[in-house]
Amino acid sequence: MSDASGQIDHVLTEDRSFPPPAEFTERAVFSSQSQYEEVYARARDDRDGFWAEEAKQHLHWFEPFTKVFDGQTSKVRWFVDGKTNASYNCLDAQIDAGRGDKNAIVWEGEPGDTRTLTYRELRSEVCKCAAALTEIGITAGDVVSIYMPMTPELPIAMLACARIGAIHSVVFAGFSSESIADRNNDAGAKLVITADGLYRRGKVLPLKETVDEALEKSPTVKNCLVLRRTGNDNVPMTEGRDLWWHDTVDHQSDDFPAVPLDSEAPLFILYTSGSTGKPKGILHTTAGYNLWAKRTFQWVFDHREDDVYWCTADCGWITGHSYVVYGPMAAGATCLMYEGAPNHPAEDRFWDLVEKYKVTILYTAPTAVRAFIKWGDEHVDKHDLSSLRLLGSVGEGINPEAWMWYHKKIGGERCPIVDTWWQTETGGIMMSPLPGITATKPGSCTRPLPGVIPSIVDETGKDVDPNHGGMLCIAEPWPGMLRGIWGDEQRFVEQYWSMIPGKYLTGDNARMDSDGYYWIMGRIDDVINVSGHRLSTIEVESALVSHEAVCEAAVVGREDALKGQAIAAFVTIRGREPNEELRKELKMHVRKQIGALAQPDDIRFAATLPKTRSGKIMRRLLRDVASGREVAGDTSTLEDLSVLAKLNDDEA
Ligand code: ATP
Ligand code: MG
């Protein structure tokens, strides 16, 4: 309870528990608790032995590694001296394993056009693209920015870079020319791959024009490769710089051997969404990352040969890297890929896709789940979702009430939900239920995966007691960990490795309950200090969301002379008028759910909450709004700035 120790009060009690159905457990990768305990203990107690076996069995090696691990804390090398290639692991290795004619990508465009690519066909396309990149003059170690719609050519471009050792930097195709230029310059990109346009809710967004503006401020970029996607006529092409994909790629040879690359060869840079400030280029390397993405995919999604797996994330985010491309493809999965908006032409598009393609595994984000709830059950009820057997969530904490809706409405109460906690920095999932064995609790990411040693500490670095919240660290290195922030060693060391000696600082708060389950309590920066009690945002938000009138809630602290900080809550509502009566009701509701301590001082109604492009609530901005300060920091990732203006007017 005390503030001085840096611990966080745990206020909301959630004791619902959902064991997996027996028929799921029977066929699961992890099918007994003792099996998990055994593997977990092995990975912890004989780390190098465990990962040596994993790497030998699950990656292809042109040359074997001589040492499993070398280094400490921020400076590590995994699978030293080994040579492998992520594109080979995702393509050639699958064909060798007999999956040449299996669908790798089943794609649907927003207008309804479709394409499927078998592993053999995907390899051919990747080879052509790799040959084209080589012809353009891209070699190993060069950085290629990719700014594309979610067409098959996006993973093709990523895998083509990986095939020749070029480093890709995927920039989400909703970012501005400013953001593209910043990322080009920070990374020293030599080439940008883009498209003539992007379909969004029936309209065409002119991607190439945006890239052109960025290129005026991107001196390192020599060429621009342009995919024809929307076919709009007036695409400006600059002679000598710009090349059409169909002129450059299509005629190339469909057999371009993967280049043997060092285990630690950089695979990609990915700029994080910037929920907390200036975007940073997270660097991942080849072998360790690829292995982590593959194995976590197989464990957490319990992958079976006949699954139709759909991760709804855009390749512009880490989830798209690890769980649209490198994880599932290294595991030979069939991946559904959808280009457009979830509400085009109507709010049932996702459920239409699930029904049409008989999706068995669906992995999406809480922001989407909250939107579906808001749009209404009738869109779900129209469709047969019985093909689904497993659901996943990622990106933010999922409020228990949203979890329950996902469980009942989408999962038909038969699909386990894997609430996966991880970060761009971690490369892949770190904590998650294992769907065959873990009894899930709404709002908890449950237990660490094998190889993950979490530790929750106070500000002095001392472990906190169970049920107390503190800073979440990872105590031991794991293969998928980030290797740096591109071009900023100092920030890398300061941000992750300085505060708690010897451990990786995640930047999130968490607590472990008496069953050994972990609960993410929000970001360290978001903790609210009320009269000496440190409260987690997610718990107060979850209490608000459990009220039937509340769709979404964001809770922040604002200065208060008396209490240190007061609690300000921003909510979006449905079915009720935003008035004083509802305000009082919501305050009382939180008081009843949690206690007087957590009762919000202010309740502000909003049309929508400000979010990053990846759909996460930006509490940082709301803090400033709540305390009447101006909006500070980098706002390039805001979904809609007018939202902030609206919030400033209080009632929207
Ligand atoms: P930036 O680091 O630039 O501020 P970001 O942290 O939003 O951006 P990501 O790496 O995409 O960028 O997100 C990781 C963060 O998302 C985690 O640190 C955590 O705060 C949150 N998160 C992800 N998954 C979960 C989850 N299952 N439960 C709770 N929080 C989650
Ligand atoms: Mg982060």
XYZ file of C-alpha atoms and ligand atoms in Angstrom:
684
model
C 0.000 0.000 0.000
C 2.838 2.378 0.579
C 3.978 4.898 -1.948
C 7.562 5.210 -0.801
C 8.397 1.701 -1.980
C 7.254 2.462 -5.504
C 4.584 -0.199 -5.382
C 1.220 0.217 -7.001
C -2.045 -0.460 -5.247
C -4.138 -3.207 -6.700
C -7.757 -2.168 -6.534
C -9.989 -4.088 -8.925
C -10.859 -7.695 -8.236
C -11.509 -10.027 -11.121
C -12.029 -13.643 -10.163
C -13.767 -15.176 -13.147
C -11.789 -18.053 -14.595
C -12.223 -20.021 -17.827
C -10.519 -23.391 -18.226
C -9.909 -24.588 -21.814
C -12.435 -27.038 -23.293
C -11.280 -30.659 -23.008
C -11.379 -31.237 -26.778
C -9.025 -28.308 -27.261
C -6.564 -29.641 -24.719
C -6.505 -33.113 -26.250
C -4.822 -31.960 -29.454
C -2.893 -28.978 -28.124
C 0.853 -28.330 -28.485
C 0.951 -27.848 -24.727
C -1.559 -30.299 -23.333
C -0.671 -30.542 -19.668
C 0.453 -28.172 -16.980
C 3.379 -30.427 -16.104
C 4.594 -30.308 -19.700
C 4.689 -26.516 -19.519
C 6.390 -26.545 -16.106
C 8.999 -28.932 -17.451
C 9.756 -26.939 -20.605
C 9.729 -23.676 -18.664
C 12.175 -25.044 -16.076
C 14.434 -26.421 -18.792
C 14.577 -23.078 -20.617
C 15.320 -21.308 -17.356
C 17.864 -23.723 -15.880
C 19.667 -24.744 -19.057
C 19.080 -21.732 -21.245
C 21.815 -22.370 -23.780
C 21.090 -26.068 -24.077
C 17.394 -25.401 -24.551
C 17.839 -22.753 -27.236
C 20.554 -24.713 -29.032
C 18.090 -27.540 -29.556
C 15.275 -25.203 -30.528
C 17.424 -23.361 -33.043
C 18.792 -26.531 -34.634
C 15.371 -28.047 -34.965
C 13.366 -25.014 -36.022
C 15.638 -22.926 -38.247
C 17.566 -23.831 -41.365
C 21.323 -23.294 -41.043
C 23.683 -22.742 -43.954
C 26.443 -22.868 -41.379
C 25.965 -24.015 -37.796
C 26.466 -21.663 -34.871
C 29.496 -22.281 -32.673
C 28.127 -20.753 -29.492
C 24.514 -20.269 -28.363
C 24.856 -17.035 -26.480
C 27.446 -14.395 -25.865
C 27.363 -11.098 -23.986
C 25.288 -9.537 -21.261
C 22.339 -7.182 -20.717
C 22.164 -4.722 -23.614
C 24.942 -6.278 -25.685
C 24.094 -9.790 -26.738
C 24.691 -12.193 -29.569
C 22.641 -15.310 -30.115
C 23.706 -18.300 -32.220
C 27.174 -16.896 -32.756
C 28.837 -17.509 -36.172
C 25.758 -19.271 -37.520
C 24.432 -18.465 -40.983
C 20.747 -18.554 -41.796
C 18.150 -16.532 -43.721
C 14.661 -15.573 -42.564
C 13.267 -15.647 -46.100
C 14.653 -19.160 -46.539
C 13.071 -20.257 -43.279
C 9.707 -18.826 -44.348
C 9.735 -20.118 -47.939
C 12.298 -22.659 -49.103
C 12.172 -24.563 -45.820
C 8.388 -24.827 -46.164
C 8.639 -26.163 -49.683
C 11.249 -28.673 -48.510
C 8.825 -29.721 -45.791
C 6.194 -30.549 -48.413
C 4.160 -27.346 -48.207
C 4.929 -26.105 -51.725
C 1.298 -26.330 -52.794
C -0.151 -25.172 -49.505
C -1.605 -21.666 -49.399
C 0.713 -19.260 -47.654
C -1.381 -16.139 -48.253
C -5.105 -15.964 -48.843
C -5.744 -12.333 -49.601
C -8.795 -10.166 -50.035
C -8.672 -6.548 -51.118
C -11.031 -3.948 -49.766
C -13.050 -3.805 -53.023
C -13.498 -7.593 -52.785
C -10.827 -8.773 -55.249
C -8.975 -11.885 -54.114
C -5.644 -13.661 -54.561
C -4.038 -16.745 -53.133
C -0.359 -17.601 -53.133
C 0.994 -21.038 -52.317
C 4.352 -21.250 -50.602
C 5.903 -22.082 -53.971
C 4.234 -19.105 -55.658
C 5.165 -16.805 -52.811
C 8.786 -17.918 -53.081
C 8.785 -17.125 -56.813
C 7.426 -13.634 -56.206
C 9.915 -12.991 -53.429
C 12.761 -14.193 -55.662
C 11.711 -11.820 -58.453
C 11.551 -8.930 -56.044
C 14.937 -9.844 -54.537
C 16.453 -9.925 -58.031
C 14.915 -6.530 -58.800
C 16.263 -5.015 -55.596
C 19.695 -6.319 -56.508
C 19.389 -4.832 -59.993
C 18.459 -1.483 -58.472
C 21.693 -1.649 -56.494
C 20.430 -2.665 -53.064
C 22.862 -4.893 -51.203
C 23.145 -6.467 -47.764
C 23.055 -3.862 -45.017
C 21.162 -1.238 -47.064
C 17.940 0.114 -45.589
C 14.711 -0.046 -47.592
C 11.619 1.856 -46.441
C 8.325 0.160 -47.265
C 5.163 2.279 -47.358
C 2.488 0.064 -48.819
C -1.096 -1.083 -48.557
C -1.787 -4.535 -47.111
C -1.409 -6.284 -50.440
C 0.629 -9.496 -50.872
C 3.432 -7.323 -52.251
C 4.024 -5.947 -48.757
C 5.204 -9.246 -47.232
C 6.813 -10.024 -50.595
C 8.907 -6.855 -50.301
C 9.797 -7.619 -46.681
C 10.857 -11.173 -47.500
C 12.779 -9.990 -50.574
C 14.815 -7.636 -48.384
C 15.407 -10.466 -45.928
C 16.477 -12.718 -48.793
C 19.377 -10.458 -49.768
C 20.205 -9.094 -46.320
C 18.752 -5.630 -46.864
C 17.173 -4.122 -43.756
C 13.504 -3.242 -44.108
C 11.821 -0.391 -42.313
C 8.082 -0.694 -42.792
C 6.242 2.584 -42.295
C 2.492 2.255 -41.744
C 0.748 3.604 -44.840
C -1.327 6.064 -42.846
C 1.630 8.161 -41.764
C 2.281 11.633 -43.168
C 5.087 12.644 -45.517
C 6.798 14.255 -42.506
C 6.851 10.928 -40.657
C 8.137 9.067 -43.709
C 10.923 11.617 -44.209
C 11.917 11.439 -40.522
C 12.142 7.661 -40.723
C 14.000 7.711 -44.077
C 16.549 10.096 -42.654
C 16.944 8.410 -39.295
C 17.563 5.070 -41.003
C 19.489 6.377 -44.024
C 17.125 4.547 -46.388
C 18.321 4.065 -49.985
C 15.041 2.935 -51.510
C 11.342 3.449 -50.799
C 8.828 0.865 -51.956
C 5.288 2.171 -52.246
C 2.120 1.953 -54.352
C 0.091 4.304 -56.496
C -2.643 4.317 -53.933
C -4.458 2.647 -51.107
C -8.123 1.752 -50.736
C -9.687 3.034 -47.548
C -13.432 2.867 -47.050
C -13.999 2.942 -50.774
C -11.758 5.936 -51.413
C -8.284 5.929 -52.937
C -5.555 7.541 -50.861
C -2.682 8.794 -53.025
C 0.318 7.107 -51.439
C 2.799 8.089 -54.123
C 2.130 11.816 -53.738
C 2.764 11.510 -50.015
C 6.016 9.660 -50.698
C 7.042 12.291 -53.263
C 6.700 14.995 -50.632
C 8.762 12.917 -48.231
C 11.441 12.321 -50.862
C 12.024 16.053 -51.227
C 13.365 15.851 -47.682
C 15.021 12.435 -47.885
C 18.473 12.936 -49.420
C 19.647 9.355 -48.827
C 16.865 7.823 -50.938
C 18.016 7.142 -54.499
C 15.046 5.239 -55.914
C 11.372 4.627 -55.463
C 9.676 1.395 -56.538
C 5.953 1.799 -57.172
C 3.324 -0.958 -57.189
C 0.231 -0.343 -59.291
C -2.599 -1.144 -56.929
C -5.465 1.244 -57.524
C -4.683 2.057 -61.151
C -5.250 5.777 -60.843
C -3.825 7.453 -63.911
C -2.088 10.527 -62.671
C 0.720 9.039 -60.696
C 3.714 11.346 -60.932
C 6.858 9.395 -61.806
C 10.244 11.063 -61.604
C 12.535 9.970 -64.429
C 15.677 8.237 -63.213
C 14.373 7.830 -59.693
C 10.984 6.156 -59.838
C 10.369 2.665 -61.171
C 7.133 0.764 -61.677
C 6.991 -2.592 -59.897
C 5.554 -4.307 -62.984
C 8.406 -3.017 -65.178
C 11.109 -3.836 -62.671
C 10.035 -6.965 -60.812
C 7.742 -9.033 -63.016
C 10.284 -10.108 -65.654
C 12.957 -11.223 -63.173
C 13.955 -14.835 -62.614
C 11.758 -16.665 -60.132
C 14.745 -18.384 -58.602
C 17.018 -16.203 -56.552
C 18.918 -18.091 -53.841
C 18.668 -16.774 -50.296
C 21.937 -15.239 -49.118
C 23.465 -16.960 -46.074
C 23.458 -14.247 -43.403
C 25.054 -13.976 -40.032
C 22.709 -14.777 -37.141
C 23.109 -11.216 -35.953
C 22.676 -9.552 -39.374
C 20.076 -6.789 -38.957
C 16.709 -7.995 -40.292
C 14.634 -4.891 -39.791
C 14.183 -1.554 -38.102
C 10.715 -0.743 -36.890
C 9.754 2.629 -35.497
C 7.375 2.221 -32.560
C 4.042 3.880 -32.573
C 5.078 6.590 -30.209
C 2.425 6.345 -27.504
C 5.017 7.841 -25.216
C 7.093 10.242 -27.316
C 9.464 10.545 -30.273
C 9.441 7.378 -32.403
C 12.471 5.157 -31.994
C 13.868 2.682 -34.510
C 13.862 -0.686 -32.810
C 16.437 -3.037 -34.324
C 15.922 -6.778 -34.668
C 18.383 -9.262 -36.093
C 18.001 -12.456 -38.054
C 18.223 -15.779 -36.229
C 17.059 -15.052 -32.695
C 14.113 -12.963 -33.852
C 12.991 -15.496 -36.457
C 13.181 -18.341 -33.969
C 11.267 -16.390 -31.324
C 8.531 -15.377 -33.775
C 8.135 -18.942 -35.024
C 8.128 -20.753 -31.700
C 5.880 -18.277 -29.899
C 3.471 -18.491 -32.839
C 3.380 -22.275 -32.576
C 3.009 -22.300 -28.801
C 0.486 -19.525 -28.315
C -1.692 -20.109 -31.371
C -1.431 -23.859 -31.013
C -0.902 -24.007 -34.731
C -2.193 -27.023 -36.664
C -1.511 -27.831 -40.285
C -5.093 -27.158 -41.424
C -5.609 -23.867 -39.603
C -6.705 -20.736 -41.409
C -5.059 -18.076 -39.346
C -5.918 -14.395 -39.441
C -3.930 -11.712 -37.707
C -5.693 -8.449 -38.480
C -2.662 -6.246 -37.778
C -1.097 -4.150 -40.511
C 2.490 -5.055 -41.435
C 3.358 -1.504 -40.347
C 3.333 -2.699 -36.736
C 5.420 -5.299 -34.949
C 2.380 -7.577 -34.740
C 2.299 -7.598 -38.535
C 6.009 -8.405 -38.692
C 6.010 -11.235 -36.182
C 2.507 -12.667 -36.606
C 1.579 -11.958 -40.218
C 4.980 -12.720 -41.722
C 7.950 -14.161 -39.821
C 6.177 -16.330 -37.221
C 3.362 -17.974 -39.172
C 5.340 -18.340 -42.389
C 8.311 -19.928 -40.659
C 5.720 -22.349 -39.267
C 4.107 -22.988 -42.656
C 0.728 -21.532 -41.736
C -2.025 -20.395 -44.094
C -2.540 -16.697 -43.397
C -5.563 -14.650 -44.325
C -4.658 -11.096 -45.217
C -7.232 -8.327 -45.610
C -6.426 -4.975 -47.129
C -9.063 -2.601 -45.875
C -11.188 -1.141 -43.134
C -13.254 -3.311 -40.786
C -16.378 -1.282 -41.524
C -16.335 -1.275 -45.295
C -18.700 -1.724 -47.000
C -20.398 -2.437 -43.649
C -19.608 -3.086 -40.019
C -19.715 -6.839 -40.541
C -16.740 -7.096 -42.909
C -14.561 -9.018 -40.454
C -17.302 -11.541 -39.730
C -18.007 -11.876 -43.416
C -14.324 -12.756 -43.916
C -14.256 -15.198 -41.012
C -17.307 -16.998 -42.406
C -16.147 -16.939 -46.035
C -12.618 -18.209 -45.411
C -13.518 -20.420 -42.422
C -10.968 -18.718 -40.231
C -9.955 -20.890 -37.289
C -7.658 -18.502 -35.395
C -8.347 -14.774 -35.087
C -5.791 -12.391 -33.581
C -6.877 -8.777 -33.176
C -6.631 -5.745 -30.879
C -8.793 -4.454 -28.021
C -9.465 -1.247 -29.963
C -11.165 -3.369 -32.642
C -13.133 -5.339 -30.069
C -14.370 -2.087 -28.515
C -15.411 -0.829 -31.938
C -17.356 -4.034 -32.625
C -19.172 -3.680 -29.316
C -20.065 -0.106 -30.172
C -21.272 -1.029 -33.660
C -23.710 -3.546 -32.205
C -24.245 -7.293 -32.031
C -26.474 -7.417 -35.108
C -23.395 -7.268 -37.372
C -21.958 -10.333 -35.706
C -25.244 -12.232 -35.543
C -25.555 -12.218 -39.339
C -22.637 -14.604 -39.704
C -21.635 -18.154 -38.963
C -18.468 -17.962 -36.877
C -18.374 -21.633 -35.956
C -15.050 -22.198 -37.761
C -13.243 -20.218 -35.049
C -11.411 -22.235 -32.418
C -9.036 -19.703 -30.871
C -9.015 -15.936 -30.317
C -6.145 -13.605 -29.538
C -5.731 -10.060 -28.282
C -2.738 -7.729 -28.448
C -1.668 -4.110 -28.207
C -3.292 -2.889 -25.033
C -4.843 -4.370 -21.976
C -8.285 -5.713 -22.706
C -10.876 -4.612 -20.146
C -12.627 -7.623 -18.578
C -16.015 -6.548 -19.985
C -14.638 -6.373 -23.527
C -12.972 -9.737 -22.914
C -16.348 -11.231 -21.913
C -17.999 -9.886 -25.048
C -15.203 -11.303 -27.226
C -15.522 -14.624 -25.418
C -19.306 -14.864 -25.726
C -20.141 -13.105 -28.938
C -17.177 -14.014 -31.158
C -15.871 -17.114 -29.427
C -19.273 -18.661 -28.763
C -17.953 -19.458 -25.275
C -15.931 -22.310 -26.792
C -12.753 -20.548 -27.998
C -9.924 -19.887 -25.563
C -8.682 -16.286 -25.622
C -4.959 -15.651 -25.617
C -4.304 -12.172 -24.229
C -0.730 -11.714 -25.405
C 1.554 -9.214 -23.702
C 4.644 -8.133 -25.575
C 6.309 -5.116 -27.205
C 8.037 -4.059 -30.405
C 11.214 -4.441 -28.387
C 10.570 -8.033 -27.332
C 10.186 -9.258 -30.931
C 7.385 -11.623 -30.036
C 4.927 -12.695 -27.371
C 6.364 -12.836 -23.843
C 3.393 -13.618 -21.636
C 0.225 -15.328 -22.745
C -2.076 -18.162 -21.918
C -1.216 -21.450 -23.628
C -4.644 -22.213 -24.974
C -4.702 -25.947 -24.231
C -3.763 -25.661 -20.584
C -4.215 -22.195 -19.137
C -7.432 -21.339 -17.346
C -7.838 -17.753 -18.486
C -8.900 -14.801 -16.352
C -10.378 -11.799 -18.197
C -7.774 -9.031 -18.237
C -4.733 -11.142 -17.365
C -2.001 -12.172 -19.793
C -1.479 -15.095 -17.371
C 2.003 -16.713 -17.433
C 5.387 -16.183 -19.083
C 6.363 -18.319 -22.065
C 9.389 -20.628 -21.820
C 12.531 -18.505 -21.888
C 10.870 -15.466 -20.314
C 11.877 -14.633 -16.750
C 9.756 -11.698 -15.569
C 10.518 -9.787 -12.427
C 8.429 -7.067 -10.824
C 10.430 -4.546 -8.858
C 10.007 -1.312 -6.938
C 12.025 1.795 -7.644
C 15.010 0.491 -5.708
C 15.100 -2.646 -7.843
C 13.825 -4.905 -5.066
C 11.242 -7.563 -5.958
C 7.759 -6.582 -4.804
C 5.532 -9.035 -2.966
C 2.891 -10.974 -4.888
C -0.267 -8.957 -5.442
C 1.622 -5.682 -5.312
C 2.157 -3.762 -8.489
C 5.591 -2.636 -9.598
C 7.772 -2.154 -12.642
C 7.879 -5.108 -14.984
C 11.381 -6.187 -15.994
C 12.754 -9.182 -17.817
C 15.622 -10.655 -15.861
C 17.299 -12.845 -18.493
C 18.060 -12.377 -22.195
C 15.846 -14.133 -24.749
C 16.504 -14.758 -28.463
C 13.895 -12.299 -29.763
C 15.059 -9.310 -27.761
C 15.847 -6.021 -29.483
C 19.501 -5.404 -30.267
C 19.387 -1.629 -30.201
C 17.752 1.640 -31.139
C 18.969 2.477 -34.634
C 21.681 5.124 -34.407
C 21.097 5.890 -30.738
C 23.087 3.631 -28.443
C 22.755 6.091 -25.590
C 18.974 6.190 -25.655
C 18.946 2.387 -25.897
C 21.029 1.991 -22.769
C 19.265 4.754 -20.867
C 15.750 3.712 -21.667
C 15.982 -0.034 -21.105
C 19.090 -0.952 -19.186
C 20.012 1.782 -16.723
C 17.276 2.067 -14.138
C 17.304 -1.527 -12.913
C 20.844 -2.911 -13.185
C 21.127 -6.187 -15.069
C 17.498 -6.307 -16.175
C 15.500 -5.186 -19.196
C 13.027 -2.483 -18.153
C 9.791 -2.881 -20.093
C 8.242 0.468 -19.183
C 5.027 -1.244 -18.056
C 3.695 -1.881 -14.589
C 2.408 -5.275 -13.595
C 1.431 -7.394 -10.647
C 1.441 -11.121 -10.094
C -1.532 -12.682 -8.317
C -1.534 -15.612 -5.915
C -1.902 -18.073 -8.799
C 1.251 -16.740 -10.450
C -0.773 -14.909 -13.106
C 0.469 -11.572 -14.383
C -1.725 -8.496 -14.804
C -0.396 -5.573 -16.832
C -1.397 -2.397 -14.994
C -0.487 0.168 -17.636
C 2.614 2.128 -18.448
C 4.937 3.353 -15.742
C 4.286 6.943 -16.822
C 0.547 6.501 -16.429
C 0.448 5.667 -12.724
C -1.774 8.029 -10.745
C -0.798 9.059 -7.252
C -3.852 9.875 -5.124
C -3.140 10.793 -1.507
C -0.101 8.549 -1.418
C -1.830 5.644 -3.166
C -0.446 4.727 -6.539
C -3.227 3.525 -8.815
C -3.096 1.782 -12.162
C -5.059 3.318 -14.994
C -6.398 0.081 -16.446
C -8.179 -0.955 -13.269
C -10.128 2.292 -13.014
C -10.836 2.162 -16.745
C -12.081 -1.407 -16.475
C -14.442 -0.399 -13.686
C -15.835 2.367 -15.905
C -16.190 0.080 -18.922
C -18.149 -2.398 -16.824
C -20.935 0.228 -16.750
C -23.344 -0.446 -19.616
C -23.240 3.140 -20.899
C -19.458 3.247 -21.314
C -17.755 2.051 -24.504
C -14.232 3.238 -23.879
C -12.503 4.917 -20.998
C -9.145 6.566 -20.469
C -8.065 7.591 -17.015
C -5.255 10.012 -16.202
C -3.978 12.011 -13.269
C -4.102 15.779 -13.017
C -2.485 17.953 -10.399
C -4.483 18.518 -7.253
C -3.340 20.677 -4.362
C -4.939 18.469 -1.760
C -4.501 14.928 -2.993
C -1.335 15.273 -5.059
C -3.222 14.011 -8.079
C -6.892 13.848 -8.912
C -8.387 11.289 -11.272
C -9.706 12.514 -14.590
C -11.665 10.074 -16.738
C -12.467 10.490 -20.416
C -15.266 8.251 -21.639
C -17.164 7.509 -24.799
C -20.725 6.415 -24.188
C -23.657 4.721 -25.895
C -27.400 4.825 -25.311
C -27.261 7.676 -22.808
C -27.039 11.460 -22.809
C -23.774 13.021 -21.625
C -25.119 14.849 -18.596
C -24.568 15.502 -14.915
C -26.743 12.572 -13.914
C -24.625 10.076 -15.855
C -21.494 11.683 -14.461
C -22.649 11.067 -10.935
C -23.741 7.578 -11.782
C -20.326 6.704 -13.239
C -18.504 8.094 -10.238
C -20.698 6.020 -7.933
C -20.194 2.998 -10.144
C -16.417 3.167 -9.806
C -16.770 3.783 -6.076
C -18.852 0.626 -5.784
C -16.588 -1.475 -7.988
C -13.298 -0.408 -6.462
C -13.703 2.002 -3.588
C -13.724 5.686 -2.744
C -10.005 5.953 -3.437
C -10.474 5.339 -7.141
C -13.559 7.460 -7.681
C -12.866 9.855 -10.558
C -12.897 13.548 -9.722
C -13.689 14.571 -13.282
C -15.655 12.686 -15.873
C -15.440 14.070 -19.386
C -17.458 12.774 -22.289
C -15.792 12.513 -25.651
C -16.879 11.578 -29.156
C -13.773 9.447 -29.532
C -10.541 9.107 -27.616
C -7.231 10.190 -29.123
C -5.356 7.127 -30.330
C -2.118 6.223 -32.007
C -2.354 5.034 -35.582
C -2.259 1.521 -34.224
C -5.354 2.221 -32.172
C -3.942 2.690 -28.681
C -5.330 5.290 -26.335
C -2.829 8.156 -25.882
C -3.057 8.992 -22.208
C -0.053 11.267 -22.500
C -2.119 13.778 -24.467
C -5.111 13.419 -22.206
C -2.952 14.217 -19.190
C -2.220 17.574 -20.744
C -5.857 18.145 -21.605
C -6.907 17.184 -18.077
C -4.550 19.649 -16.475
C -5.245 22.380 -18.991
C -1.711 22.298 -20.366
C -0.975 22.466 -24.028
C -0.411 19.399 -26.101
C 3.259 18.474 -25.894
C 5.630 16.116 -27.642
C 5.478 14.327 -30.979
C 1.906 14.001 -32.153
C 2.648 12.529 -35.557
C 0.903 9.327 -34.570
C -2.447 10.831 -33.564
C -5.401 9.400 -35.360
C -7.412 12.559 -35.317
C -6.225 15.852 -33.899
C -9.692 17.325 -33.990
C -10.516 14.845 -31.286
C -8.287 16.780 -28.939
C -9.986 20.022 -29.791
C -13.318 18.402 -29.091
C -12.109 17.100 -25.776
C -10.991 20.552 -24.829
C -14.566 21.681 -25.166
C -15.349 19.094 -22.548
C -18.685 17.840 -23.739
C -18.608 16.581 -27.279
P 6.105 3.544 -27.724
O 7.006 2.579 -27.055
O 6.740 4.241 -28.856
O 5.432 4.457 -26.772
P 4.154 1.447 -27.832
O 4.710 1.029 -26.522
O 2.680 1.702 -27.901
O 4.920 2.721 -28.394
P 4.329 -1.220 -28.924
O 5.662 -1.831 -28.806
O 3.538 -1.552 -30.136
O 4.491 0.352 -28.919
O 3.419 -1.630 -27.724
C 3.853 -2.312 -26.575
C 3.069 -1.855 -25.392
O 1.659 -2.095 -25.594
C 3.381 -2.593 -24.133
O 4.527 -2.077 -23.506
C 2.111 -2.412 -23.315
O 2.085 -1.142 -22.707
C 1.038 -2.465 -24.380
N 0.511 -3.841 -24.524
C 0.702 -4.679 -25.559
N 0.048 -5.829 -25.387
C -0.584 -5.741 -24.204
C -1.436 -6.616 -23.452
N -1.789 -7.821 -23.898
N -1.891 -6.169 -22.263
C -1.567 -4.949 -21.799
N -0.775 -4.092 -22.464
C -0.290 -4.469 -23.642
Mg 6.640 0.960 -25.823
